[in-house]
Amino acid sequence: MRVLITNDDGVGSEGLWALAKRVVDAGYEAVVAAPTTDMTGMGAAIGGDLHGGELQAQRIVREDLGDTPCWAVDGPPALCVIMTQLGAFGDPVPMVVSGVNPGLNCGRSALHSGTVGAALTAANNGAHGIAVSLDVTDATMEWGTAVHLVPEMIERLRLIEKGRRVVNINAPNISLTEVVGVQITGLAKWGDAAGTLQSSGDGSWSFERQPGDPKRRIAGTDNAAVREGSISVSELVGLKVQTSDLDLTDLAL
């Protein structure tokens, strides 16, 4: 099975190549198509006017991945997915794996993540999507912990015969031997990051990211599981039409 590997931190990210190596070593045919530069926080954006219709990608070589085709795309991760599914890098793929993002993508704030956005875009374009994120601490990044479950998740998703699914994996930044277990979780309400704004008084602000409030970590949700030393696995559902309880009758111009 052919798998697309992408991310939102760009081709310079160590996590991207750790993920690609895990997928290739597991025996899957892979193609890597990721942004040329950091596209963090782009969600499922595909980028402005798409450069007037002129899309650019440059072939790059990774000796550790053998003959796996790798591309640096001038655009965000969702665009990488769409270009792949339209045949830019060979046949469309049935599976997209996005990451590894350095930093958790927990809770509803995952909406803003380009890592998660790529996985959601996959489901909207005929493929299953897996988003993978790793907590950031003062310790060395344990990429192996983050990517460990990916082959098994690919296998489980390929058994789905109807519909396309999106799975969000968040891992603690500890060695695999230290991981407590795997928890199937819901989404935290607030995620696990916060921020403050400081006005400069001239129409500009400085933004500083801060850790989320531990008091807001609710048992059974993704951010709580990670902080307890578990790998969190959540299935996400993208846009869908539902029966609304809003009164939408008698709307008129």
Tab-separated table of C-alpha atoms in Angstrom, residues 14-241:
chain	number	residue	atom	x	y	z
A	14	GLU	CA	13.529	15.796	12.096
A	15	GLY	CA	10.099	14.440	13.006
A	16	LEU	CA	9.059	14.193	9.350
A	17	TRP	CA	11.958	11.914	8.499
A	18	ALA	CA	11.561	9.795	11.624
A	19	LEU	CA	7.975	9.165	10.532
A	20	ALA	CA	8.942	8.427	6.932
A	21	LYS	CA	11.634	5.984	8.063
A	22	ARG	CA	9.149	4.167	10.306
A	23	VAL	CA	6.653	3.769	7.471
A	24	VAL	CA	9.270	2.631	4.950
A	25	ASP	CA	10.887	0.204	7.408
A	26	ALA	CA	7.437	-1.295	8.049
A	27	GLY	CA	7.319	-2.312	4.392
A	28	TYR	CA	5.000	0.306	2.903
A	29	GLU	CA	5.602	2.133	-0.336
A	30	ALA	CA	5.880	5.791	0.611
A	31	VAL	CA	6.006	9.203	-0.973
A	32	VAL	CA	7.040	12.256	1.007
A	33	ALA	CA	5.537	15.624	0.084
A	34	ALA	CA	5.929	18.317	2.717
A	35	PRO	CA	6.175	22.105	2.837
A	36	THR	CA	9.434	23.767	1.877
A	37	THR	CA	9.184	26.020	4.939
A	38	ASP	CA	7.469	25.955	8.329
A	39	MET	CA	3.682	26.054	7.895
A	40	THR	CA	2.720	25.576	11.543
A	41	GLY	CA	-0.809	26.640	12.462
A	42	MET	CA	-2.149	26.582	8.900
A	43	GLY	CA	-4.963	24.149	9.690
A	44	ALA	CA	-6.405	22.822	6.431
A	45	ALA	CA	-5.474	25.929	4.440
A	46	ILE	CA	-4.300	25.360	0.877
A	47	GLY	CA	-2.907	28.861	0.371
A	48	GLY	CA	-4.240	32.064	-1.152
A	49	ASP	CA	-4.806	32.005	-4.887
A	50	LEU	CA	-2.523	28.970	-5.227
A	51	HIS	CA	0.132	31.150	-6.865
A	52	GLY	CA	-2.141	31.907	-9.775
A	53	GLY	CA	-2.366	28.219	-10.577
A	54	GLU	CA	1.408	27.687	-10.774
A	55	LEU	CA	2.308	25.157	-8.091
A	56	GLN	CA	5.948	24.416	-7.345
A	57	ALA	CA	7.642	21.318	-5.906
A	58	GLN	CA	11.299	20.361	-5.814
A	59	ARG	CA	12.624	16.806	-5.654
A	60	ILE	CA	14.929	16.123	-2.707
A	61	VAL	CA	17.123	13.121	-1.967
A	62	ARG	CA	17.197	11.156	1.280
A	63	GLU	CA	19.685	8.315	1.141
A	64	ASP	CA	18.245	6.767	4.305
A	65	LEU	CA	14.923	6.247	2.499
A	66	GLY	CA	16.319	4.455	-0.553
A	67	ASP	CA	14.327	5.178	-3.690
A	68	THR	CA	11.389	6.761	-1.839
A	69	PRO	CA	10.371	9.889	-3.793
A	70	CYS	CA	10.575	13.007	-1.642
A	71	TRP	CA	9.274	16.450	-2.537
A	72	ALA	CA	9.474	19.921	-1.011
A	73	VAL	CA	6.236	21.711	-1.878
A	74	ASP	CA	5.796	25.470	-1.984
A	75	GLY	CA	2.614	25.444	0.078
A	76	PRO	CA	0.935	24.170	3.255
A	77	PRO	CA	0.414	20.501	4.138
A	78	ALA	CA	-3.205	20.352	2.982
A	79	LEU	CA	-2.006	21.440	-0.458
A	80	CYS	CA	0.557	18.621	-0.382
A	81	VAL	CA	-2.309	16.190	0.188
A	82	ILE	CA	-4.473	17.633	-2.580
A	83	MET	CA	-1.607	17.678	-5.082
A	84	THR	CA	-0.852	14.051	-4.255
A	85	GLN	CA	-4.462	13.009	-4.713
A	86	LEU	CA	-4.580	14.817	-8.047
A	87	GLY	CA	-1.625	12.810	-9.307
A	88	ALA	CA	1.285	15.235	-8.913
A	89	PHE	CA	3.549	12.599	-7.345
A	90	GLY	CA	2.234	9.422	-8.913
A	91	ASP	CA	-0.963	7.545	-8.212
A	92	PRO	CA	-3.271	8.856	-5.458
A	93	VAL	CA	-2.782	7.240	-2.055
A	94	PRO	CA	-5.300	5.525	0.253
A	95	MET	CA	-3.419	6.631	3.396
A	96	VAL	CA	-1.900	9.916	4.594
A	97	VAL	CA	0.263	10.144	7.712
A	98	SER	CA	1.114	13.625	8.961
A	99	GLY	CA	3.814	14.553	11.485
A	100	VAL	CA	5.630	14.088	13.679
A	101	ASN	CA	4.681	17.480	15.046
A	102	PRO	CA	6.986	18.774	17.814
A	103	GLY	CA	4.270	19.832	20.245
A	104	LEU	CA	0.950	18.317	21.225
A	105	ASN	CA	-2.152	18.733	19.081
A	106	CYS	CA	-4.714	17.986	21.746
A	107	GLY	CA	-8.276	19.105	22.275
A	108	ARG	CA	-10.377	21.350	20.109
A	109	SER	CA	-7.412	23.602	19.435
A	110	ALA	CA	-6.195	20.851	17.070
A	111	LEU	CA	-8.486	22.597	14.583
A	112	HIS	CA	-5.663	25.084	13.976
A	113	SER	CA	-2.958	22.471	13.445
A	114	GLY	CA	-1.530	21.989	9.981
A	115	THR	CA	-0.574	18.465	11.052
A	116	VAL	CA	-4.184	17.614	11.832
A	117	GLY	CA	-5.413	19.699	8.895
A	118	ALA	CA	-3.521	17.449	6.492
A	119	ALA	CA	-5.169	14.353	7.979
A	120	LEU	CA	-8.624	15.922	7.733
A	121	THR	CA	-7.905	16.955	4.144
A	122	ALA	CA	-6.960	13.360	3.377
A	123	ALA	CA	-10.384	12.152	4.481
A	124	ASN	CA	-11.994	14.750	2.235
A	125	ASN	CA	-9.942	13.519	-0.708
A	126	GLY	CA	-10.368	9.767	-0.628
A	127	ALA	CA	-7.765	8.673	1.933
A	128	HIS	CA	-7.561	7.784	5.601
A	129	GLY	CA	-5.598	10.279	7.679
A	130	ILE	CA	-3.327	9.875	10.691
A	131	ALA	CA	-1.893	12.866	12.561
A	132	VAL	CA	1.055	12.270	14.911
A	133	SER	CA	2.360	14.696	17.539
A	134	LEU	CA	4.986	14.515	20.281
A	135	ASP	CA	5.122	16.590	23.436
A	136	VAL	CA	8.028	19.044	23.760
A	137	THR	CA	10.019	19.030	26.991
A	138	ASP	CA	13.572	19.836	28.015
A	139	ALA	CA	14.552	16.249	27.200
A	140	THR	CA	15.730	14.905	23.836
A	141	MET	CA	12.837	14.364	21.444
A	142	GLU	CA	11.720	10.710	21.544
A	143	TRP	CA	10.579	10.405	17.938
A	144	GLY	CA	10.518	6.615	18.210
A	145	THR	CA	7.785	6.786	20.838
A	146	ALA	CA	5.627	8.993	18.641
A	147	VAL	CA	5.883	6.819	15.523
A	148	HIS	CA	5.696	3.425	17.224
A	149	LEU	CA	1.955	2.853	16.688
A	150	VAL	CA	1.810	4.154	13.120
A	151	PRO	CA	2.180	0.833	11.230
A	152	GLU	CA	-0.471	-0.834	13.398
A	153	MET	CA	-2.803	2.126	12.901
A	154	ILE	CA	-2.293	1.938	9.142
A	155	GLU	CA	-3.225	-1.733	9.208
A	156	ARG	CA	-6.362	-1.118	11.229
A	157	LEU	CA	-7.494	1.705	8.974
A	158	ARG	CA	-6.928	-0.278	5.792
A	159	LEU	CA	-9.554	-2.760	7.034
A	160	ILE	CA	-12.221	-0.027	6.909
A	161	GLU	CA	-14.295	-0.707	3.806
A	162	LYS	CA	-16.667	2.252	3.960
A	163	GLY	CA	-15.819	5.874	4.558
A	164	ARG	CA	-12.533	7.541	5.409
A	165	ARG	CA	-11.325	7.967	8.967
A	166	VAL	CA	-9.008	10.394	10.766
A	167	VAL	CA	-6.982	9.377	13.813
A	168	ASN	CA	-5.078	11.816	16.024
A	169	ILE	CA	-2.122	10.406	17.976
A	170	ASN	CA	-0.404	12.390	20.745
A	171	ALA	CA	2.587	10.943	22.585
A	172	PRO	CA	4.477	11.953	25.716
A	173	ASN	CA	8.142	12.819	25.248
A	174	ILE	CA	9.475	9.790	27.092
A	175	SER	CA	11.128	6.573	25.974
A	176	LEU	CA	8.846	3.791	24.786
A	177	THR	CA	9.769	1.696	27.823
A	178	GLU	CA	8.459	4.461	30.082
A	179	VAL	CA	5.082	4.773	28.360
A	180	VAL	CA	2.272	3.647	30.657
A	181	GLY	CA	0.019	2.454	27.854
A	182	VAL	CA	-2.343	3.555	25.092
A	183	GLN	CA	-5.569	5.378	25.887
A	184	ILE	CA	-8.483	5.854	23.492
A	185	THR	CA	-9.533	9.364	24.420
A	186	GLY	CA	-11.951	12.164	23.800
A	187	LEU	CA	-10.888	15.701	22.986
A	188	ALA	CA	-9.997	18.112	25.727
A	189	LYS	CA	-12.101	21.250	25.673
A	190	TRP	CA	-9.166	23.649	25.727
A	191	GLY	CA	-6.262	21.664	24.353
A	192	ASP	CA	-2.995	21.850	26.253
A	193	ALA	CA	-1.531	25.172	25.235
A	194	ALA	CA	-2.431	28.733	25.990
A	195	GLY	CA	-1.080	32.125	25.115
A	196	THR	CA	-0.886	35.738	26.176
A	197	LEU	CA	-0.839	38.953	24.172
A	198	GLN	CA	1.157	42.027	25.079
A	199	SER	CA	0.269	45.208	23.207
A	200	SER	CA	3.090	47.325	21.873
A	201	GLY	CA	0.716	50.271	21.622
A	202	ASP	CA	1.327	50.790	17.911
A	203	GLY	CA	-1.086	48.332	16.395
A	204	SER	CA	1.121	45.323	17.074
A	205	TRP	CA	1.213	42.660	19.750
A	206	SER	CA	3.671	40.084	20.999
A	207	PHE	CA	2.295	36.581	21.464
A	208	GLU	CA	3.766	34.109	23.937
A	209	ARG	CA	2.765	30.452	24.093
A	210	GLN	CA	2.303	28.964	27.544
A	211	PRO	CA	1.505	25.499	28.892
A	212	GLY	CA	-2.156	24.771	29.471
A	213	ASP	CA	-3.646	24.959	32.943
A	214	PRO	CA	-3.285	21.528	34.623
A	215	LYS	CA	-6.634	22.095	36.325
A	216	ARG	CA	-8.292	21.929	32.924
A	217	ARG	CA	-7.054	18.417	32.181
A	218	ILE	CA	-10.058	16.130	32.455
A	219	ALA	CA	-9.640	12.377	32.826
A	220	GLY	CA	-10.367	10.499	29.626
A	221	THR	CA	-9.283	13.328	27.334
A	222	ASP	CA	-6.198	13.470	25.153
A	223	ASN	CA	-4.110	16.032	27.011
A	224	ALA	CA	-4.728	14.352	30.362
A	225	ALA	CA	-3.689	10.963	28.975
A	226	VAL	CA	-0.410	12.299	27.636
A	227	ARG	CA	0.412	14.033	30.919
A	228	GLU	CA	-0.215	10.725	32.671
A	229	GLY	CA	2.418	9.063	30.475
A	230	SER	CA	0.134	7.386	27.945
A	231	ILE	CA	-0.096	7.673	24.175
A	232	SER	CA	-3.452	9.208	23.303
A	233	VAL	CA	-5.415	7.987	20.278
A	234	SER	CA	-8.565	9.839	19.194
A	235	GLU	CA	-10.763	9.494	16.131
A	236	LEU	CA	-11.722	12.853	14.664
A	237	VAL	CA	-14.788	13.623	12.590
A	238	GLY	CA	-14.547	16.417	10.052
A	239	LEU	CA	-17.257	18.525	8.481
A	240	LYS	CA	-20.605	16.868	8.132
A	241	VAL	CA	-24.242	17.883	7.773
